[in-house]
Coordinates of C-alpha atoms and ligand atoms in Angstrom, one line a residue:
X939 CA 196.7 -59.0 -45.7
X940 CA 194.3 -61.7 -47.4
X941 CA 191.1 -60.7 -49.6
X942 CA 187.8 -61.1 -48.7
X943 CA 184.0 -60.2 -48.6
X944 CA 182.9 -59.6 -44.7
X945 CA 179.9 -58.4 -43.4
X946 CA 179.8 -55.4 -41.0
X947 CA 176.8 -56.3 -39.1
X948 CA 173.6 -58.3 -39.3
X949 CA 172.3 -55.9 -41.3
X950 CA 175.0 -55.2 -44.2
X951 CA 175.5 -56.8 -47.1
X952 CA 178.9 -59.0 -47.9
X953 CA 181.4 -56.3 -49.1
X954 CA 185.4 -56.4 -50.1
X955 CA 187.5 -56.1 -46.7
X956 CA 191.1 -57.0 -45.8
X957 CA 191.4 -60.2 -43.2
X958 CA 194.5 -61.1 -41.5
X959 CA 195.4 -65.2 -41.7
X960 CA 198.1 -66.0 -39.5
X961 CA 202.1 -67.1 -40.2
X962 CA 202.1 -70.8 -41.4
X963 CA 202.9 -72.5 -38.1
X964 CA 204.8 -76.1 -38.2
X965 CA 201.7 -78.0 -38.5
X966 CA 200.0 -75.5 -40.9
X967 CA 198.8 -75.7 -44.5
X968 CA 198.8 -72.9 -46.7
X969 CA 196.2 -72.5 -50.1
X970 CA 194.4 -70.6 -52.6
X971 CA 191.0 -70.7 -52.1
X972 CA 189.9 -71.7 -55.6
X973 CA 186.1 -72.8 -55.2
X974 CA 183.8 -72.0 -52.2
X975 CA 180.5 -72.9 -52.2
X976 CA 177.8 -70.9 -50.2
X977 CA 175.4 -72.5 -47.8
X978 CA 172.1 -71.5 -46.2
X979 CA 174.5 -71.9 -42.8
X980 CA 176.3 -68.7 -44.0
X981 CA 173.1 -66.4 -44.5
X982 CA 171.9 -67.4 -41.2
X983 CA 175.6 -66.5 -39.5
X984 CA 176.0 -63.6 -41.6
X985 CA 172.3 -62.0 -40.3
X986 CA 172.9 -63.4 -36.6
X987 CA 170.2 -65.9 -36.8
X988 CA 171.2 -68.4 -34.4
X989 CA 170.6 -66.9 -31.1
X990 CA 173.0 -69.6 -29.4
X991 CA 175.4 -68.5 -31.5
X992 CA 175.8 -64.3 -31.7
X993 CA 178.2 -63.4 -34.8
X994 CA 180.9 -61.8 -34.0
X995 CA 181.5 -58.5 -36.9
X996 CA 183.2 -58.1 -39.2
X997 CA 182.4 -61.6 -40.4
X998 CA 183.5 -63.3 -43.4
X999 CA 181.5 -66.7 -43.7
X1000 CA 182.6 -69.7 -46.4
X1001 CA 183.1 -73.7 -44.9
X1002 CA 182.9 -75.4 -48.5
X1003 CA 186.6 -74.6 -49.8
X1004 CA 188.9 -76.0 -52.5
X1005 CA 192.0 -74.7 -53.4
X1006 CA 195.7 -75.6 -54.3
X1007 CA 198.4 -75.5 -51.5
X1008 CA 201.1 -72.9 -51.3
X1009 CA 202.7 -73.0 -48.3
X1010 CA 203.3 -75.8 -46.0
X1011 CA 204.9 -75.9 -42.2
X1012 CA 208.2 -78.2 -41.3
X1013 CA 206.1 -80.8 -39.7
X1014 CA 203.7 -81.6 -42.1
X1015 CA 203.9 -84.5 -44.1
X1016 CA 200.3 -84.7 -45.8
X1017 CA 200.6 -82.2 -48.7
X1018 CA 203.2 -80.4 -50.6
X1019 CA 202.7 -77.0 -52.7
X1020 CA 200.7 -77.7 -55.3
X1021 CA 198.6 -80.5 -54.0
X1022 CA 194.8 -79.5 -54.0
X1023 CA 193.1 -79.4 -51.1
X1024 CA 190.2 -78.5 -49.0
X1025 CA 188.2 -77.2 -45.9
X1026 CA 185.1 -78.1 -44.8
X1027 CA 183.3 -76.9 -41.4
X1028 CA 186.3 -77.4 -38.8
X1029 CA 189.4 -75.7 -38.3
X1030 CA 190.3 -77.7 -35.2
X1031 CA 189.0 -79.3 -32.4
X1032 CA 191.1 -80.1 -28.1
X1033 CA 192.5 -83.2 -29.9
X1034 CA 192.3 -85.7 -26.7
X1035 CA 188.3 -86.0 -25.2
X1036 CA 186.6 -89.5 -26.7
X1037 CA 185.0 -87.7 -29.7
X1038 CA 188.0 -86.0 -31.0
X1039 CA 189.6 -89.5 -30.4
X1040 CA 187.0 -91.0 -32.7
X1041 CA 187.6 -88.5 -35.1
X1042 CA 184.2 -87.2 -34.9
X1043 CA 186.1 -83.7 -34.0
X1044 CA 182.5 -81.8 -34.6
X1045 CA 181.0 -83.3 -31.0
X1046 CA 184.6 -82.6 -29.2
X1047 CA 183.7 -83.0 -25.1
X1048 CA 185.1 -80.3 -24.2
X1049 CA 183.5 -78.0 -26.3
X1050 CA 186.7 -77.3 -28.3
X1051 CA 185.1 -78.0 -32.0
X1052 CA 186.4 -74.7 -33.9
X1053 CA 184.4 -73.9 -36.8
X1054 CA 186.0 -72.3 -40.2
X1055 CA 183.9 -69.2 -39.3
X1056 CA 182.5 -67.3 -36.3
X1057 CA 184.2 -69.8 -34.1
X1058 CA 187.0 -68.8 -31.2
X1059 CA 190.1 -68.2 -33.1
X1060 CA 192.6 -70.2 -30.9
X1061 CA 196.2 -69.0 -32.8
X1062 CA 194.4 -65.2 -32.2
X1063 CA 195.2 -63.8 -35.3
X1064 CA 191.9 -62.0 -35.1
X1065 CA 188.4 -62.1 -32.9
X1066 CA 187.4 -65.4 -34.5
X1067 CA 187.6 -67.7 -37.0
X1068 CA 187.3 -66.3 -41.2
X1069 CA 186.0 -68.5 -43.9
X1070 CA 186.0 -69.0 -47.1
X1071 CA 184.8 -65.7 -49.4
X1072 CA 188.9 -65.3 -49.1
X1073 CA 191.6 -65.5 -51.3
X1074 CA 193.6 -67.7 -48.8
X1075 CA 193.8 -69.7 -46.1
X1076 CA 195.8 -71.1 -43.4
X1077 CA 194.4 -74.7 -41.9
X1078 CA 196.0 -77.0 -39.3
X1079 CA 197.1 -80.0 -41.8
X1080 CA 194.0 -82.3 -39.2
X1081 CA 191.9 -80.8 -40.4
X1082 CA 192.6 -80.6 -44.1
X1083 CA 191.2 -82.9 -46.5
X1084 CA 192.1 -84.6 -50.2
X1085 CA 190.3 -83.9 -52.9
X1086 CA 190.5 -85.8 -56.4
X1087 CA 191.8 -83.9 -59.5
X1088 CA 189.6 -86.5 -61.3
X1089 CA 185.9 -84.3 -60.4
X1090 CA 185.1 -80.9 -61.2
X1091 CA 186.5 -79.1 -58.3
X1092 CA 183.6 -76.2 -58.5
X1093 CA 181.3 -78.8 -58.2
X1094 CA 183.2 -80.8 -55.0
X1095 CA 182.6 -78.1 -52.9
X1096 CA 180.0 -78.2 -52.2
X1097 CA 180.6 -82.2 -50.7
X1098 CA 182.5 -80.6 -47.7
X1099 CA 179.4 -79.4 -46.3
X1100 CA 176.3 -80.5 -47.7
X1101 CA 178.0 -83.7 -48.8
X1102 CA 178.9 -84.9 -45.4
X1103 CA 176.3 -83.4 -43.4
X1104 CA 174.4 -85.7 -45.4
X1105 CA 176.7 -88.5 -45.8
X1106 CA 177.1 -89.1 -42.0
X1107 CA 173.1 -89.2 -40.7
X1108 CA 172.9 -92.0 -44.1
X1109 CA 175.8 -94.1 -43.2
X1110 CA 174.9 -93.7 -38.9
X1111 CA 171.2 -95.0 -39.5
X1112 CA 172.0 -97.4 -41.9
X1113 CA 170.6 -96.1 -45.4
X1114 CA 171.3 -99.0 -47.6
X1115 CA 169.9 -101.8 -50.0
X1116 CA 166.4 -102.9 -48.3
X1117 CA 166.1 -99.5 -46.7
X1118 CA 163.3 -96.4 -47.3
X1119 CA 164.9 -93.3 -47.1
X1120 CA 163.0 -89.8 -47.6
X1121 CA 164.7 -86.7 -47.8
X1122 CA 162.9 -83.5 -46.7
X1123 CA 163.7 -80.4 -49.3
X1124 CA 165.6 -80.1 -52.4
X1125 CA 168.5 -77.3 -51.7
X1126 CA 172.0 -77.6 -51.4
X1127 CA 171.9 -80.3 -48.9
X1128 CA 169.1 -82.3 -49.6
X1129 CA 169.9 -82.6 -53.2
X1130 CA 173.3 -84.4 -51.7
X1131 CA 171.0 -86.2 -49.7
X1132 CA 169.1 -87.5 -52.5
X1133 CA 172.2 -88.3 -54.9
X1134 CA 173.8 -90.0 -51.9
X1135 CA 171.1 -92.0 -50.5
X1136 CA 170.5 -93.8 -53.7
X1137 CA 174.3 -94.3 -54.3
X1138 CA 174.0 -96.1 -51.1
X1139 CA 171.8 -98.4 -52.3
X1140 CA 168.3 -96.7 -50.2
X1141 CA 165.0 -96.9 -51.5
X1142 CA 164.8 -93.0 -52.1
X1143 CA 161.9 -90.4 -51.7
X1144 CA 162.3 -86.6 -52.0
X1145 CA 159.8 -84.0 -49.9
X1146 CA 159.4 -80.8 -52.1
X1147 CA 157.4 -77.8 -51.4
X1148 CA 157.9 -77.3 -55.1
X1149 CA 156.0 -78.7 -57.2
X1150 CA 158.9 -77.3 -60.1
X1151 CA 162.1 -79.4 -58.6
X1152 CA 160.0 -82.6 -58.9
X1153 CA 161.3 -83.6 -62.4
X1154 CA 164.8 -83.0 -61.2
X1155 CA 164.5 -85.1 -58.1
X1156 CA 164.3 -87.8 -59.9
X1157 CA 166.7 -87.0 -61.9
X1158 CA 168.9 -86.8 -59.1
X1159 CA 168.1 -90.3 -57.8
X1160 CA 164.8 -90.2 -56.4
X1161 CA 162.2 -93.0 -57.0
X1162 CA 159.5 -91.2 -55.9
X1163 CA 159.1 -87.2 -55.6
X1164 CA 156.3 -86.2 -52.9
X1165 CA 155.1 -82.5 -53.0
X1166 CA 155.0 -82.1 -49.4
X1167 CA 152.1 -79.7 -49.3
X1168 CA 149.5 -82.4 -50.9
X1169 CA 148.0 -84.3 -47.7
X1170 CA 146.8 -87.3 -50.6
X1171 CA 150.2 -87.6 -51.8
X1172 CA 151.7 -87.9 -48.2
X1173 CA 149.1 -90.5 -47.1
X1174 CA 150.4 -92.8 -49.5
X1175 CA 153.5 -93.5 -47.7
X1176 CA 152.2 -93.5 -44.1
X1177 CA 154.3 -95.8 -41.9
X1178 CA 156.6 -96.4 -44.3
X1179 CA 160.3 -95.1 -43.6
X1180 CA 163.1 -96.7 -41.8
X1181 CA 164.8 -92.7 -42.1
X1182 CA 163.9 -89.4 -43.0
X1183 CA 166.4 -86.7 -43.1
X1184 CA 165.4 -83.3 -43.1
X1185 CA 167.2 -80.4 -44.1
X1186 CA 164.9 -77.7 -44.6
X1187 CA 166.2 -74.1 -43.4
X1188 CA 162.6 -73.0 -41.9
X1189 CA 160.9 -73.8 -38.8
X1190 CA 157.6 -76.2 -39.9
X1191 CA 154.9 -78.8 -38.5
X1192 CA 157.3 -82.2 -38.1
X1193 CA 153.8 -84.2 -37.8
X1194 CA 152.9 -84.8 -41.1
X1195 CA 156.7 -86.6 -41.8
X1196 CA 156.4 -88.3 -38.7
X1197 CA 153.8 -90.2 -39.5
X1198 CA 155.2 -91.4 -42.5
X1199 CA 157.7 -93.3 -40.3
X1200 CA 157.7 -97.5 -39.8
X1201 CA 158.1 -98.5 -36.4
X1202 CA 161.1 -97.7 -34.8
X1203 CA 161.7 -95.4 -37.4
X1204 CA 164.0 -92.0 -37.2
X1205 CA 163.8 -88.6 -38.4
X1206 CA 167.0 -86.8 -38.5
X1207 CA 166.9 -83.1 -38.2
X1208 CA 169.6 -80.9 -40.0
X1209 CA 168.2 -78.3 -41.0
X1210 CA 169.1 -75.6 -38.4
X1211 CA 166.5 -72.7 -38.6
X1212 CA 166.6 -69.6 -36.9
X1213 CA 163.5 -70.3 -34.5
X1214 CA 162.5 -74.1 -33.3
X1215 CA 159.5 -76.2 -35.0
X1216 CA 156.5 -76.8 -33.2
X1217 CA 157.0 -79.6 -31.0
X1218 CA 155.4 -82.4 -32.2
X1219 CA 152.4 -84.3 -31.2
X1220 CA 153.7 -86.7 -29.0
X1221 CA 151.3 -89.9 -29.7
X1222 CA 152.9 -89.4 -32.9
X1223 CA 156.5 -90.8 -31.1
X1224 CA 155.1 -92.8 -28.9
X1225 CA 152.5 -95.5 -30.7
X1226 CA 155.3 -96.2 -32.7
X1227 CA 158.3 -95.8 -30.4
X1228 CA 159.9 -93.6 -33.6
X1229 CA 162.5 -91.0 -32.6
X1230 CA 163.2 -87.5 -33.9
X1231 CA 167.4 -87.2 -33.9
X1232 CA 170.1 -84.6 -35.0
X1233 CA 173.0 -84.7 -36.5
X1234 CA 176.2 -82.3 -37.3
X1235 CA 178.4 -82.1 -40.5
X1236 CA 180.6 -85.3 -39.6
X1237 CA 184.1 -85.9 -38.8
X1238 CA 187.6 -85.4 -40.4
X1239 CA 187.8 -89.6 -41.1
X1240 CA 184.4 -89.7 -42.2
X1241 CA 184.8 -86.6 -45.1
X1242 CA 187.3 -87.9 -46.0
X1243 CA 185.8 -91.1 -46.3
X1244 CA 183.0 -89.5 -48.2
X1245 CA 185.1 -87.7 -50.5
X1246 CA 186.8 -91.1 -51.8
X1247 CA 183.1 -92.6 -52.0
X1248 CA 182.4 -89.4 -54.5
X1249 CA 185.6 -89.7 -56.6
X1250 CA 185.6 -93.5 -57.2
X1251 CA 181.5 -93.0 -58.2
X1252 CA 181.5 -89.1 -60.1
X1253 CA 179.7 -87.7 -57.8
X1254 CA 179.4 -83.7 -57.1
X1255 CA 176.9 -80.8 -56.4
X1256 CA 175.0 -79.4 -59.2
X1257 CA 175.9 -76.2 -59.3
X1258 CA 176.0 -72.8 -60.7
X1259 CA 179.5 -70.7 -60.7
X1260 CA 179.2 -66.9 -59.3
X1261 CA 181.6 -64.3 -59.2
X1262 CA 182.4 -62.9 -55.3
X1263 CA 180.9 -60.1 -57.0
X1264 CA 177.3 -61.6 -57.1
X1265 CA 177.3 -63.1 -53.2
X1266 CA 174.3 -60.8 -53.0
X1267 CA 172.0 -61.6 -55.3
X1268 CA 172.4 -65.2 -54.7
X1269 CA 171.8 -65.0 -51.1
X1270 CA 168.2 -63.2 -51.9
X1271 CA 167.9 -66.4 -54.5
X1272 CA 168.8 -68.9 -51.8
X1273 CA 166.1 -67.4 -49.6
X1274 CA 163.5 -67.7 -52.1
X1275 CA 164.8 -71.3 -53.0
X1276 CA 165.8 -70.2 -56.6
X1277 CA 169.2 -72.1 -56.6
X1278 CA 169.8 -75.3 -58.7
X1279 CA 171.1 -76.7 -56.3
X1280 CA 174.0 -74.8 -55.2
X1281 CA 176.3 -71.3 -55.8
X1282 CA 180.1 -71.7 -55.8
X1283 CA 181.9 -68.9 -55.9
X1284 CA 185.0 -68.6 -58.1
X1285 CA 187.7 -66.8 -56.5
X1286 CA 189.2 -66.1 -59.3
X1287 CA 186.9 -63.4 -59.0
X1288 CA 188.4 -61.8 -55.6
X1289 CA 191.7 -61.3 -56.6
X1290 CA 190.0 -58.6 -59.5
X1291 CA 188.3 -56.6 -56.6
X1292 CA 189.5 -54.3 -54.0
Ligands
NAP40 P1 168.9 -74.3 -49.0 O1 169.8 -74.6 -50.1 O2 168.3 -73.0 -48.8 O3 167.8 -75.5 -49.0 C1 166.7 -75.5 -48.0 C2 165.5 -76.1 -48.7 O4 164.5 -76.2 -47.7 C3 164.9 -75.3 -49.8 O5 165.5 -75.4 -51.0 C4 163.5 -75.8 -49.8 O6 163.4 -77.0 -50.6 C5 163.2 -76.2 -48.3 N1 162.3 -75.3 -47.7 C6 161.0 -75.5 -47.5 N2 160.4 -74.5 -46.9 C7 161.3 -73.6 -46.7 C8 161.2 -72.3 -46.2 N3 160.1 -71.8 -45.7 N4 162.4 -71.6 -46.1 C9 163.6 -72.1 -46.6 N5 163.6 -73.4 -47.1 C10 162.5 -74.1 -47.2 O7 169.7 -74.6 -47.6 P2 170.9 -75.6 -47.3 O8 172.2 -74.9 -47.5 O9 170.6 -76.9 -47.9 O10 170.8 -75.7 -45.7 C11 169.6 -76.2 -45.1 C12 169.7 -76.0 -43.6 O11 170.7 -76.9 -43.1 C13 170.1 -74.6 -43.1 O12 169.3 -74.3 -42.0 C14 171.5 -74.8 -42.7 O13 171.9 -73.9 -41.8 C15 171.5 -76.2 -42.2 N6 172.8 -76.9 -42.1 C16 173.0 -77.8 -41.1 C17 174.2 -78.5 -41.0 C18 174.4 -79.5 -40.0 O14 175.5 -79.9 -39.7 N7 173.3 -80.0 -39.3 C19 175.2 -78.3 -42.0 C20 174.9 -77.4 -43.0 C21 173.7 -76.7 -43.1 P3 162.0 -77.3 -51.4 O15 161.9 -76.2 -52.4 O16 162.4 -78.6 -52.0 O17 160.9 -77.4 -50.4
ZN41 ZN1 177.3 -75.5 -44.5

């Protein structure tokens, strides 16, 4: 049996269990979870927020992982024990359709995209998928990535979630030198968003509702830091953007951003809130043929991609290191935005509980 926090139901908190992880098969890699980092995503699983998408109990949530291989099956030819490695969103995907093909696994045609939790567990060794809050895992070698003993591996956790979920909208619509990029809300994944844009070369603005995180936005990269709620402040970049990704975790009025873009500008929606925003006022799309998108994680290729741009430049998450013990409390801080700018849990800590 593995180690891990699960919750019961929608309503109980995250509390020690005992998870089976299958056999490692020939194409399997074994690891100790050593870092996961926690993400709004997992809140909204864990209390059954996304109607689409029922939780399936118990539930044991976690898709940032890093951890050092154990075990690995006769077939496998990408790691060895005692390589590092990591997880991100995606435990495996049909492998064939033209997605999967284009290793963007995470928009597999056929509906086959398995994610690391709550997702259809296809080697049944239990209801569905478990993530992360374990003390081990078992990962089809695909879908495994490299990691670089190089960065702080608590703090490059955090990349295989919010890094690429930012990383893949930036590099799709082009963020670069020349560009105006605005990021919409400084959590775990737009404070990726705004390290990665300006590594990319983008003119970068941040969209806080806090007037406290302004200081660090620019500290993190951004030119400019725009306190969303202040209708002057916003006017001064009407028409302005060539992108604006947004990543806040709440359903809000898309107008006001909107009109900040150019012509034939796009705003890319990531954030994935438990009820829909508004719709928007259509003129607001039309007189300036501007397009609202969305986006998902990103592919194997492309994280790993991202995780070589982050080693060869030093960059990670800003974190702060919890014990399994404290999953809690922090999830009551991330709901109240009081995270800087994102927990990691060291699971260290699990293998003391129980
Ligand atoms: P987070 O750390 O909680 O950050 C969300 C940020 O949104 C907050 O820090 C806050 O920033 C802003 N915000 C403004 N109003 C808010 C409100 N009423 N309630 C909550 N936040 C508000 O969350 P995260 O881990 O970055 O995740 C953000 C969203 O992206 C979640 O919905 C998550 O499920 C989703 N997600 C999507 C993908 C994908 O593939 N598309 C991948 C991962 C996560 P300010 O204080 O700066 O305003
Ligand atoms: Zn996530």
């Amino acid at each position: 049996m593995t180690r891990a926090f699960a919750a019961a139901s929608s309503q109980s908190p995250l509390a020690p269990a005992n998870i089976a992880r299958r056999e490692v098969g020939p194409n399997d890699v074994e690891f100790d979870i050593l870092y996961c980092g926690v993400c709004h995503s997992d809140i909204h699983t864990v209390r059954n927020e996304w109607s689409a998408w029922p939780t399936v109990y118990p539930c044991v949530p976690g898709h940032e992982i890093v951890g050092r291989v154990t075990k690995v099956g006769s077939k496998v030819t990408a790691f060895k024990p005692g390589d590092l490695a990591a997880v991100g969103c995606m435990v495996d995907s049909c492998g064939t359709c033209p997605s999967c093909k284009e290793s963007l696994e995470q928009y597999c045609d056929n509906g086959g995209t398995v994610f690391t939790y709550n997702g259809p567990d296809s080697h049944n060794a239990a209801p569905v998928t478990y993530g992360g809050y374990s003390d081990k895992i078992v990962v089809n070698e695909k879908f495994v990535l490299h990691v670089s003993p190089k960065l702080d591996l608590a703090a490059t956790a955090p990349l295989l979630c919010a890094g690429i979920t930012l990383y893949s909208p930036l590099k799709h619509w082009g963020a670069g030198p020349g560009k105006k990029v605005g990021i919409v809300g400084l959590g775990g994944l737009g404070h990726m968003g705004v390290k990665l844009s300006h590594a990319l070369g983008a003119q970068t603005v941040l969209f806080t509702t806090s007037p406290s995180k302004v200081a660090d936005g620019k500290r993190l990269g951004a030119g400019d830091v725009v306190v969303s709620t202040n209708a002057e402040e916003m006017q001064k970049h009407l028409r302005s953007f060539d992108l604006i990704i947004n990543t806040v975790a709440a359903s809000h009025d898309l107008d006001p951003f909107l009109s900040l873009l150019k012509r034939d500008g796009t705003m890319v929606l990531v954030g994935a809130p438990a009820h829909p925003h508004p719709s928007p006022t259509l003129f607001n799309l039309i007189l300036a043929r501007r397009s609202i998108a969305g986006s998902g994680i990103g592919g194997i290729a492309e994280t790993q991609e991202m995780l070589d741009f982050c080693a060869e430049r030093n960059i990670v998450s800003d974190i702060e290191l919890i014990p399994i013990q404290g999953i809690n409390e922090a999830y009551e801080r991330i709901l109240k935005g009081d995270v800087k700018y994102r927990f990691v849990i060291d699971m260290q800590s699990i293998r003391k509980s129980v």
